[in-house]
PDB file of C-alpha atoms in Angstrom:
ATOM      1  CA  UNK A1342     -35.315 -20.183  -9.468  1.00  0.00           C
ATOM      2  CA  UNK A1343     -33.169 -17.397  -7.952  1.00  0.00           C
ATOM      3  CA  UNK A1344     -34.114 -13.783  -7.697  1.00  0.00           C
ATOM      4  CA  UNK A1345     -31.535 -12.928 -10.447  1.00  0.00           C
ATOM      5  CA  UNK A1346     -33.051 -15.565 -12.775  1.00  0.00           C
ATOM      6  CA  UNK A1347     -36.635 -14.293 -12.492  1.00  0.00           C
ATOM      7  CA  UNK A1348     -35.338 -10.852 -13.048  1.00  0.00           C
ATOM      8  CA  UNK A1349     -33.531 -12.050 -16.018  1.00  0.00           C
ATOM      9  CA  UNK A1350     -36.604 -13.917 -17.472  1.00  0.00           C
ATOM     10  CA  UNK A1351     -38.888 -10.701 -17.137  1.00  0.00           C
ATOM     11  CA  UNK A1352     -36.632  -8.735 -19.362  1.00  0.00           C
ATOM     12  CA  UNK A1353     -37.963  -7.118 -22.482  1.00  0.00           C
ATOM     13  CA  UNK A1354     -35.240  -6.920 -25.061  1.00  0.00           C
ATOM     14  CA  UNK A1355     -35.147  -4.025 -27.359  1.00  0.00           C
ATOM     15  CA  UNK A1356     -33.959  -6.440 -30.005  1.00  0.00           C
ATOM     16  CA  UNK A1357     -36.932  -8.693 -29.760  1.00  0.00           C
ATOM     17  CA  UNK A1358     -39.243  -5.773 -30.071  1.00  0.00           C
ATOM     18  CA  UNK A1359     -38.023  -4.537 -33.337  1.00  0.00           C
ATOM     19  CA  UNK A1360     -37.133  -8.032 -34.863  1.00  0.00           C
ATOM     20  CA  UNK A1361     -38.508  -8.465 -38.235  1.00  0.00           C
ATOM     21  CA  UNK A1362     -40.685 -11.381 -36.970  1.00  0.00           C
ATOM     22  CA  UNK A1363     -42.138  -9.430 -34.082  1.00  0.00           C
ATOM     23  CA  UNK A1364     -42.664  -6.392 -36.411  1.00  0.00           C
ATOM     24  CA  UNK A1365     -44.543  -8.799 -38.942  1.00  0.00           C
ATOM     25  CA  UNK A1366     -46.836 -10.096 -35.915  1.00  0.00           C
ATOM     26  CA  UNK A1367     -47.282  -6.429 -35.069  1.00  0.00           C
ATOM     27  CA  UNK A1368     -48.774  -5.846 -38.486  1.00  0.00           C
ATOM     28  CA  UNK A1369     -51.124  -8.856 -38.065  1.00  0.00           C
ATOM     29  CA  UNK A1370     -52.169  -7.357 -34.844  1.00  0.00           C
ATOM     30  CA  UNK A1371     -53.151  -4.114 -36.271  1.00  0.00           C
ATOM     31  CA  UNK A1372     -56.934  -3.496 -37.463  1.00  0.00           C
ATOM     32  CA  UNK A1373     -57.641  -2.565 -40.971  1.00  0.00           C
ATOM     33  CA  UNK A1374     -57.739   1.124 -40.911  1.00  0.00           C
ATOM     34  CA  UNK A1375     -60.117   3.007 -43.256  1.00  0.00           C
ATOM     35  CA  UNK A1376     -59.013   6.135 -41.920  1.00  0.00           C
ATOM     36  CA  UNK A1377     -55.186   6.569 -42.819  1.00  0.00           C
ATOM     37  CA  UNK A1378     -52.688   8.354 -40.389  1.00  0.00           C
ATOM     38  CA  UNK A1379     -50.996  11.354 -41.063  1.00  0.00           C
ATOM     39  CA  UNK A1380     -48.896   9.716 -43.761  1.00  0.00           C
ATOM     40  CA  UNK A1381     -51.864   8.418 -45.822  1.00  0.00           C
ATOM     41  CA  UNK A1382     -50.657   4.685 -45.252  1.00  0.00           C
ATOM     42  CA  UNK A1383     -53.296   1.796 -44.738  1.00  0.00           C
ATOM     43  CA  UNK A1384     -52.620  -1.720 -43.375  1.00  0.00           C
ATOM     44  CA  UNK A1385     -53.323  -3.132 -46.848  1.00  0.00           C
ATOM     45  CA  UNK A1386     -50.722  -1.214 -48.393  1.00  0.00           C
ATOM     46  CA  UNK A1387     -47.801  -2.256 -45.805  1.00  0.00           C
ATOM     47  CA  UNK A1388     -45.565  -4.851 -47.388  1.00  0.00           C
ATOM     48  CA  UNK A1389     -42.431  -6.654 -46.491  1.00  0.00           C
ATOM     49  CA  UNK A1390     -40.321  -3.909 -47.828  1.00  0.00           C
ATOM     50  CA  UNK A1391     -41.865  -1.238 -45.943  1.00  0.00           C
ATOM     51  CA  UNK A1392     -41.489  -3.629 -42.658  1.00  0.00           C
ATOM     52  CA  UNK A1393     -37.730  -4.089 -43.338  1.00  0.00           C
ATOM     53  CA  UNK A1394     -37.226  -0.028 -43.600  1.00  0.00           C
ATOM     54  CA  UNK A1395     -39.055   0.228 -40.444  1.00  0.00           C
ATOM     55  CA  UNK A1396     -37.060  -2.319 -38.717  1.00  0.00           C
ATOM     56  CA  UNK A1397     -33.686  -0.404 -40.213  1.00  0.00           C
ATOM     57  CA  UNK A1398     -35.115   2.696 -38.671  1.00  0.00           C
ATOM     58  CA  UNK A1399     -35.686   1.201 -35.573  1.00  0.00           C
ATOM     59  CA  UNK A1400     -32.664  -0.495 -35.202  1.00  0.00           C
ATOM     60  CA  UNK A1401     -30.545   2.680 -36.095  1.00  0.00           C
ATOM     61  CA  UNK A1402     -32.820   4.329 -33.582  1.00  0.00           C
ATOM     62  CA  UNK A1403     -33.787   6.813 -36.242  1.00  0.00           C
ATOM     63  CA  UNK A1404     -37.470   6.005 -35.993  1.00  0.00           C
ATOM     64  CA  UNK A1405     -39.571   9.144 -35.254  1.00  0.00           C
ATOM     65  CA  UNK A1406     -43.462   8.543 -34.545  1.00  0.00           C
ATOM     66  CA  UNK A1407     -45.646  10.704 -36.707  1.00  0.00           C
ATOM     67  CA  UNK A1408     -47.986  13.098 -35.048  1.00  0.00           C
ATOM     68  CA  UNK A1409     -51.957  11.924 -35.046  1.00  0.00           C
ATOM     69  CA  UNK A1410     -54.143  12.884 -37.670  1.00  0.00           C
ATOM     70  CA  UNK A1411     -57.468  14.457 -36.434  1.00  0.00           C
ATOM     71  CA  UNK A1412     -60.556  14.188 -38.046  1.00  0.00           C
ATOM     72  CA  UNK A1413     -63.985  15.417 -36.820  1.00  0.00           C
ATOM     73  CA  UNK A1414     -66.717  12.694 -37.171  1.00  0.00           C
ATOM     74  CA  UNK A1415     -70.075  13.897 -37.277  1.00  0.00           C
ATOM     75  CA  UNK A1416     -72.527  12.688 -34.479  1.00  0.00           C
ATOM     76  CA  UNK A1417     -76.173  12.021 -34.843  1.00  0.00           C
ATOM     77  CA  UNK A1418     -77.201  15.045 -32.673  1.00  0.00           C
ATOM     78  CA  UNK A1419     -75.455  17.177 -35.305  1.00  0.00           C
ATOM     79  CA  UNK A1420     -72.305  17.783 -33.235  1.00  0.00           C
ATOM     80  CA  UNK A1421     -69.046  16.259 -33.960  1.00  0.00           C
ATOM     81  CA  UNK A1422     -66.365  14.354 -32.048  1.00  0.00           C
ATOM     82  CA  UNK A1423     -62.776  14.327 -32.530  1.00  0.00           C
ATOM     83  CA  UNK A1424     -61.111  10.981 -33.763  1.00  0.00           C
ATOM     84  CA  UNK A1425     -57.161  10.698 -33.788  1.00  0.00           C
ATOM     85  CA  UNK A1426     -55.522   7.983 -36.316  1.00  0.00           C
ATOM     86  CA  UNK A1427     -52.044   7.217 -35.746  1.00  0.00           C
ATOM     87  CA  UNK A1428     -49.999   6.166 -38.501  1.00  0.00           C
ATOM     88  CA  UNK A1429     -49.855   2.513 -39.593  1.00  0.00           C
ATOM     89  CA  UNK A1430     -46.019   2.566 -38.831  1.00  0.00           C
ATOM     90  CA  UNK A1431     -46.587   3.716 -35.299  1.00  0.00           C
ATOM     91  CA  UNK A1432     -49.525   1.252 -35.063  1.00  0.00           C
ATOM     92  CA  UNK A1433     -46.962  -1.657 -35.728  1.00  0.00           C
ATOM     93  CA  UNK A1434     -44.423  -0.464 -33.414  1.00  0.00           C
ATOM     94  CA  UNK A1435     -47.013   0.039 -30.623  1.00  0.00           C
ATOM     95  CA  UNK A1436     -48.340  -3.604 -31.547  1.00  0.00           C
ATOM     96  CA  UNK A1437     -44.843  -5.087 -31.406  1.00  0.00           C
ATOM     97  CA  UNK A1438     -43.969  -3.482 -27.921  1.00  0.00           C
ATOM     98  CA  UNK A1439     -47.337  -5.001 -26.681  1.00  0.00           C
ATOM     99  CA  UNK A1440     -46.699  -8.415 -27.919  1.00  0.00           C
ATOM    100  CA  UNK A1441     -43.296  -8.481 -25.989  1.00  0.00           C
ATOM    101  CA  UNK A1442     -44.900  -6.674 -22.797  1.00  0.00           C
ATOM    102  CA  UNK A1443     -47.754  -9.560 -22.807  1.00  0.00           C
ATOM    103  CA  UNK A1444     -45.238 -12.337 -23.139  1.00  0.00           C
ATOM    104  CA  UNK A1445     -43.842 -11.077 -19.854  1.00  0.00           C
ATOM    105  CA  UNK A1446     -46.811  -9.831 -17.963  1.00  0.00           C
ATOM    106  CA  UNK A1447     -49.061 -12.656 -18.726  1.00  0.00           C
ATOM    107  CA  UNK A1448     -46.770 -14.781 -16.368  1.00  0.00           C
ATOM    108  CA  UNK A1449     -47.099 -12.093 -13.402  1.00  0.00           C
ATOM    109  CA  UNK A1450     -50.752 -11.654 -13.448  1.00  0.00           C
ATOM    110  CA  UNK A1451     -53.139 -13.502 -11.386  1.00  0.00           C
ATOM    111  CA  UNK A1452     -55.678 -15.959 -13.164  1.00  0.00           C
ATOM    112  CA  UNK A1453     -58.496 -13.947 -11.471  1.00  0.00           C
ATOM    113  CA  UNK A1454     -57.587 -10.910 -13.223  1.00  0.00           C
ATOM    114  CA  UNK A1455     -59.310  -9.867 -16.341  1.00  0.00           C
ATOM    115  CA  UNK A1456     -58.629  -6.159 -17.125  1.00  0.00           C
ATOM    116  CA  UNK A1457     -57.307  -5.588 -20.361  1.00  0.00           C
ATOM    117  CA  UNK A1458     -55.640  -8.983 -20.918  1.00  0.00           C
ATOM    118  CA  UNK A1459     -55.758 -10.910 -24.492  1.00  0.00           C
ATOM    119  CA  UNK A1460     -58.622 -13.257 -24.621  1.00  0.00           C
ATOM    120  CA  UNK A1461     -60.244 -12.002 -21.283  1.00  0.00           C
ATOM    121  CA  UNK A1462     -62.796  -9.335 -20.751  1.00  0.00           C
ATOM    122  CA  UNK A1463     -65.537  -7.989 -18.292  1.00  0.00           C
ATOM    123  CA  UNK A1464     -68.196 -10.632 -19.315  1.00  0.00           C
ATOM    124  CA  UNK A1465     -65.604 -13.335 -18.472  1.00  0.00           C
ATOM    125  CA  UNK A1466     -65.175 -11.585 -15.055  1.00  0.00           C
ATOM    126  CA  UNK A1467     -68.721 -11.988 -14.343  1.00  0.00           C
TER     127      UNK A1467
END
């Protein structure tokens, strides 16, 4: 294949990121959150109607990420550690972007590469 063909093949299209199908996959990829983000939304309450609204906001480029919700979590030694929770909407958008990135980057990475790749971890590297 020509260089132009490879260049075209490795493109990430915004329309693919914001497609309703990709956003649904992004929702599936997010973990069940017991600590809601600043908007109070959790995964279990996120339905198709909310996904359609998110899709429309992304399509019209009116989507604005929310600030992180910051919570102090107590540690066994009596101190606390800061936990930052993103909103469910932001997590879905991040996962949708990751899905598209992985499709392109998995073809570029060497088979011996294990860092931060789906289905691979440091134990597999050993």
